[in-house]
Structure formats: structure tokens, C-alpha cells
Amino acid sequence: MKQLVTFDICDGGMSYESFGIYNRKCSDKKIIKDFFGIENMQEDYMSKNNYWWYDSLVSIKNRVDIDDDKIKIMMEYGVAYEHSI
């Protein structure tokens, strides 16, 4: 089963979300490293499982199972794409 992963990105006073589709459950750190291409991840000292990406703080908001039909729709609309680690 694949998962839809929702990322929370805080950039100064702005907060927004991004989405990715992954084949299997991995640690939050591994998924964030893959999605954002962060080589040397620095965890936020105040918030566990939040990592700095340039001047933004990123984390995984949630992960839910998703079927192939929904994946196809999300990809057609450019909302989320499949990633493999």
C-alpha cells in the first residue's frame, strides 16, 4: 500500500503544505531528506521531528494510505507525485 504524505512548511510568517506519495513507511527524517533533498539535516532544537530547510522549518503533518485511483487523480492535477526511497 502506498501512502500520501503531507508536509508542513513554515517560512517566516507563512505556512503551507506540500504532498508526496511513498511506497512504504519510512522514518519522518528519511522521507523529509528525500523530498526536500536535504543532505545535512539539522533538527530544530525546540521541536522534535522538525528540520531546517534553508530558512524554512519542515515536518511531516500526516501520512495516510492511498489507493491507485486517488494517486492517478492527484498526479493528473499536479498535486502529488510518487517518490521511491
Coordinates of N, CA and C in Angstrom, one line a residue:
M1 N 0.9 -1.2 0.0 CA 0.0 0.0 0.0 C 0.9 1.2 0.0
K2 N 0.5 2.2 -0.7 CA 1.2 3.5 -0.8 C 0.6 4.5 0.2
Q3 N 1.4 5.5 0.5 CA 0.9 6.5 1.4 C 1.0 7.9 0.8
L4 N 0.0 8.7 1.2 CA 0.1 10.1 0.9 C 0.7 10.8 2.1
V5 N 1.8 11.5 1.9 CA 2.5 12.2 3.0 C 2.2 13.7 2.8
T6 N 1.8 14.3 3.9 CA 1.5 15.8 3.9 C 2.7 16.4 4.7
F7 N 3.3 17.4 4.0 CA 4.4 18.1 4.6 C 3.9 19.5 5.1
D8 N 4.4 19.9 6.2 CA 4.1 21.2 6.8 C 5.3 22.1 6.6
I9 N 5.2 23.2 6.0 CA 6.4 24.1 5.7 C 6.1 25.4 6.3
C10 N 6.9 25.9 7.2 CA 6.7 27.2 7.8 C 7.9 28.1 7.4
D11 N 7.5 29.1 6.7 CA 8.5 30.0 6.1 C 8.3 31.4 6.7
G12 N 8.9 31.7 7.8 CA 8.7 33.0 8.4 C 7.2 33.1 9.0
G13 N 6.5 34.0 8.5 CA 5.1 34.1 9.0 C 4.1 33.3 8.1
M14 N 4.6 32.7 7.1 CA 3.7 31.9 6.2 C 3.9 30.4 6.5
S15 N 2.8 29.7 6.3 CA 2.7 28.3 6.5 C 2.0 27.7 5.3
Y16 N 2.5 26.6 4.7 CA 1.8 26.0 3.6 C 2.1 24.5 3.6
E17 N 1.5 23.7 2.8 CA 1.6 22.3 2.7 C 2.1 21.8 1.3
S18 N 2.7 20.7 1.3 CA 3.1 20.1 0.1 C 2.8 18.6 0.3
F19 N 2.7 17.8 -0.9 CA 2.4 16.4 -0.8 C 3.3 15.5 -1.6
G20 N 3.5 14.3 -1.1 CA 4.3 13.3 -1.8 C 3.7 12.0 -1.6
I21 N 3.9 11.0 -2.5 CA 3.4 9.7 -2.4 C 4.6 8.7 -2.3
Y22 N 4.6 7.9 -1.2 CA 5.7 7.0 -1.0 C 5.2 5.6 -0.9
N23 N 6.0 4.6 -1.3 CA 5.7 3.2 -1.4 C 5.5 2.5 0.0
R24 N 6.3 2.9 0.9 CA 6.3 2.2 2.2 C 6.6 3.2 3.3
K25 N 6.3 2.7 4.5 CA 6.5 3.6 5.7 C 8.0 3.7 6.0
C26 N 8.5 4.9 6.1 CA 9.9 5.1 6.5 C 9.9 6.1 7.6
S27 N 11.0 6.4 8.2 CA 11.0 7.4 9.2 C 10.8 8.8 8.6
D28 N 10.2 9.7 9.5 CA 10.0 11.0 9.0 C 11.2 11.7 8.5
K29 N 12.3 11.4 9.2 CA 13.6 12.0 8.8 C 14.0 11.6 7.4
K30 N 13.9 10.3 7.1 CA 14.3 9.8 5.8 C 13.4 10.3 4.7
I31 N 12.1 10.4 4.9 CA 11.2 11.0 3.9 C 11.4 12.4 3.7
I32 N 11.6 13.2 4.7 CA 11.9 14.6 4.6 C 13.2 14.8 3.8
K33 N 14.2 14.0 4.1 CA 15.5 14.1 3.4 C 15.4 13.8 1.9
D34 N 14.6 12.9 1.6 CA 14.3 12.5 0.2 C 13.5 13.6 -0.5
F35 N 12.4 14.1 0.1 CA 11.5 15.0 -0.5 C 12.2 16.4 -0.8
F36 N 12.9 16.9 0.2 CA 13.5 18.2 0.1 C 14.9 18.2 -0.3
G37 N 15.5 17.0 -0.4 CA 16.9 16.9 -0.9 C 17.9 17.5 0.1
I38 N 17.6 17.3 1.4 CA 18.4 17.9 2.4 C 19.6 16.9 2.8
E39 N 20.8 17.3 2.5 CA 21.9 16.5 2.8 C 22.3 16.4 4.3
N40 N 22.5 17.6 4.9 CA 22.9 17.7 6.3 C 21.7 18.3 7.0
M41 N 20.9 17.4 7.5 CA 19.6 17.9 8.2 C 20.0 18.4 9.6
Q42 N 19.4 19.4 9.9 CA 19.5 20.0 11.2 C 18.1 20.0 11.9
E43 N 18.0 19.2 12.9 CA 16.7 19.2 13.7 C 16.6 20.5 14.5
D44 N 15.3 21.0 14.5 CA 15.1 22.2 15.3 C 15.3 21.8 16.8
Y45 N 15.9 22.7 17.5 CA 16.2 22.4 18.9 C 15.0 22.5 19.8
M46 N 13.9 23.1 19.4 CA 12.7 23.3 20.2 C 11.6 22.3 19.8
S47 N 11.7 21.8 18.6 CA 10.6 20.9 18.1 C 11.1 19.7 17.5
K48 N 10.9 18.5 18.1 CA 11.3 17.3 17.6 C 10.6 16.9 16.3
N49 N 11.3 16.3 15.4 CA 10.8 15.9 14.1 C 10.5 17.1 13.2
N50 N 11.1 18.3 13.5 CA 11.1 19.5 12.6 C 12.5 19.7 12.2
Y51 N 12.7 20.0 10.9 CA 14.0 20.1 10.3 C 14.1 21.4 9.5
W52 N 15.3 22.0 9.5 CA 15.5 23.3 8.8 C 15.9 23.0 7.4
W53 N 15.2 23.7 6.5 CA 15.5 23.6 5.0 C 15.6 25.0 4.6
Y54 N 16.8 25.5 4.3 CA 17.2 26.9 4.1 C 16.6 27.7 5.3
D55 N 15.7 28.6 5.0 CA 15.1 29.4 6.1 C 13.7 28.9 6.5
S56 N 13.4 27.7 6.1 CA 12.1 27.2 6.4 C 12.2 26.0 7.4
L57 N 11.1 25.8 8.2 CA 11.1 24.7 9.1 C 10.1 23.7 8.5
V58 N 10.5 22.5 8.2 CA 9.7 21.5 7.6 C 9.4 20.3 8.5
S59 N 8.3 19.7 8.4 CA 7.9 18.5 9.1 C 6.8 17.7 8.4
I60 N 6.6 16.5 8.8 CA 5.5 15.7 8.3 C 4.3 15.9 9.1
K61 N 3.2 16.4 8.5 CA 2.0 16.6 9.2 C 1.2 15.4 9.4
N62 N 1.1 14.5 8.3 CA 0.4 13.2 8.5 C 0.7 12.3 7.3
R63 N 0.4 11.1 7.5 CA 0.5 10.0 6.4 C -0.7 9.2 6.4
V64 N -1.3 9.0 5.3 CA -2.5 8.2 5.1 C -2.3 7.2 3.9
D65 N -2.9 6.1 4.1 CA -2.9 5.1 2.9 C -3.7 5.7 1.8
I66 N -3.3 5.4 0.6 CA -4.0 5.9 -0.6 C -4.0 4.8 -1.7
D67 N -5.1 4.7 -2.4 CA -5.2 3.7 -3.5 C -4.8 4.3 -4.8
D68 N -4.6 3.4 -5.8 CA -4.1 3.8 -7.1 C -5.0 4.8 -7.8
D69 N -6.3 4.7 -7.7 CA -7.2 5.6 -8.3 C -7.0 7.0 -7.9
K70 N -6.8 7.2 -6.6 CA -6.6 8.5 -6.0 C -5.2 9.1 -6.4
I71 N -4.3 8.2 -6.4 CA -2.9 8.6 -6.8 C -3.0 9.1 -8.3
K72 N -3.7 8.4 -9.1 CA -3.8 8.9 -10.5 C -4.4 10.3 -10.6
I73 N -5.4 10.5 -9.9 CA -6.1 11.8 -9.9 C -5.2 12.9 -9.3
M74 N -4.5 12.6 -8.2 CA -3.5 13.6 -7.7 C -2.4 13.9 -8.6
M75 N -1.9 12.9 -9.3 CA -0.9 13.2 -10.3 C -1.4 13.9 -11.5
E76 N -2.6 13.6 -12.0 CA -3.1 14.3 -13.1 C -3.3 15.8 -12.8
Y77 N -3.7 16.2 -11.6 CA -3.8 17.6 -11.2 C -2.6 18.2 -10.7
G78 N -1.5 17.5 -10.7 CA -0.2 18.0 -10.2 C -0.1 18.3 -8.7
V79 N -0.9 17.6 -8.0 CA -0.9 17.8 -6.5 C 0.2 17.1 -5.8
A80 N 0.4 15.8 -6.2 CA 1.4 15.0 -5.6 C 2.0 14.0 -6.6
Y81 N 3.2 13.6 -6.4 CA 3.9 12.7 -7.3 C 4.5 11.5 -6.5
E82 N 4.7 10.4 -7.1 CA 5.3 9.2 -6.4 C 6.8 9.4 -6.3
H83 N 7.3 9.0 -5.1 CA 8.7 9.0 -4.8 C 9.1 7.6 -4.3
S84 N 10.3 7.2 -4.6 CA 10.7 5.9 -4.0 C 12.1 6.1 -3.4
I85 N 12.2 5.5 -2.2 CA 13.4 5.6 -1.4 C 14.1 4.3 -1.5

